[in-house]
Each structure stands twice: as structure tokens, then as C-alpha cells.
GROMACS .gro file of C-alpha atoms in nm:
model
   69
    1MET     CA    1  25.247   0.550  14.944
    2LYS     CA    2  25.336   0.791  14.617
    3LYS     CA    3  25.231   0.659  14.296
    4ASN     CA    4  25.576   0.569  14.159
    5MET     CA    5  25.434   0.350  13.783
    6GLY     CA    6  25.359   0.462  13.426
    7SER     CA    7  25.117   0.334  13.275
    8THR     CA    8  25.383   0.106  13.034
    9ASP     CA    9  25.518  -0.072  13.330
   10LYS     CA   10  25.186  -0.191  13.422
   11ILE     CA   11  25.052  -0.287  13.067
   12ILE     CA   12  25.428  -0.508  13.066
   13ARG     CA   13  25.338  -0.618  13.456
   14ILE     CA   14  24.975  -0.765  13.331
   15LEU     CA   15  25.073  -0.907  12.996
   16PHE     CA   16  25.333  -1.142  13.155
   17ALA     CA   17  25.061  -1.212  13.387
   18LEU     CA   18  24.806  -1.283  13.131
   19VAL     CA   19  25.100  -1.515  12.960
   20VAL     CA   20  25.184  -1.737  13.297
   21ALA     CA   21  24.796  -1.827  13.247
   22VAL     CA   22  24.821  -1.976  12.978
   23LEU     CA   23  25.084  -2.080  12.974
   24PHE     CA   24  24.958  -2.241  13.311
   25TYR     CA   25  24.633  -2.313  13.171
   26THR     CA   26  24.813  -2.533  12.868
   27LYS     CA   27  24.976  -2.714  13.109
   28THR     CA   28  25.341  -2.585  12.889
   29VAL     CA   29  25.443  -2.498  13.292
   30GLU     CA   30  25.350  -2.727  13.523
   31GLY     CA   31  25.480  -2.803  13.932
   32THR     CA   32  25.705  -2.523  14.141
   33LEU     CA   33  25.773  -2.378  13.853
   34ALA     CA   34  25.383  -2.270  13.759
   35LEU     CA   35  25.310  -2.209  14.115
   36VAL     CA   36  25.648  -1.957  14.187
   37LEU     CA   37  25.570  -1.797  13.805
   38GLY     CA   38  25.153  -1.742  13.940
   39ILE     CA   39  25.245  -1.600  14.241
   40LEU     CA   40  25.490  -1.374  14.038
   41ALA     CA   41  25.172  -1.268  13.808
   42THR     CA   42  24.969  -1.187  14.158
   43VAL     CA   43  25.174  -0.984  14.258
   44MET     CA   44  25.262  -0.789  13.949
   45VAL     CA   45  24.882  -0.765  13.895
   46ALA     CA   46  24.875  -0.636  14.271
   47THR     CA   47  25.076  -0.408  14.217
   48SER     CA   48  24.959  -0.193  13.889
   49PHE     CA   49  24.608  -0.165  13.983
   50ILE     CA   50  24.779   0.010  14.247
   51SER     CA   51  25.049   0.166  14.086
   52PHE     CA   52  25.337   0.093  14.348
   53CYS     CA   53  25.565  -0.077  14.292
   54PRO     CA   54  25.780  -0.115  14.656
   55LEU     CA   55  26.058  -0.259  14.477
   56TYR     CA   56  26.163   0.071  14.310
   57LEU     CA   57  26.211   0.283  14.638
   58PRO     CA   58  26.484   0.163  14.716
   59PHE     CA   59  26.676   0.281  14.452
   60GLY     CA   60  26.435   0.566  14.409
   61LEU     CA   61  26.275   0.485  14.033
   62SER     CA   62  25.994   0.576  13.913
   63THR     CA   63  25.850   0.491  13.632
   64ARG     CA   64  25.579   0.730  13.605
   65LYS     CA   65  25.598   1.057  13.425
   66LYS     CA   66  25.638   1.391  13.539
   67LYS     CA   67  25.364   1.635  13.530
   68ASN     CA   68  25.411   2.003  13.463
   69LYS     CA   69  25.274   2.235  13.676
   0.00000   0.00000   0.00000
């Protein structure tokens, strides 16, 4: 598994998950929407910790900076 996520991408994903958590705990979102957003937030946090997004593969995307040799 080749890493394909940069630090900015990871920060944005974690911030999104935090916003979803706040919306859930303040009961701004409930029911099915809360469940869908919770699953999405969990996936985003997991992918940010492993620095790999499987959805980037088919499109050949990478937000990671290239290292100079």
C-alpha cells in the first residue's frame, strides 16, 4: 500500500470528522443522516491515519509531496 495522502489532506479529513462529531453530540443531526455522516467520518479518520485513500487509486491521484532525491 503506497501512501498517497499529504498532510493538508489528512488535516481536512480530521477536521471534517470533528465537525461531524460536534454535530452529532449537540443533536444537530440525528437518525439516518447522523449514521451516514458518522460512517463517513470514521472512514476519513482511518484513511488519514494510514495515509492511504483507496478512492485515489483508480484516478491516479496523490496529494502527497514528491521527495527530491
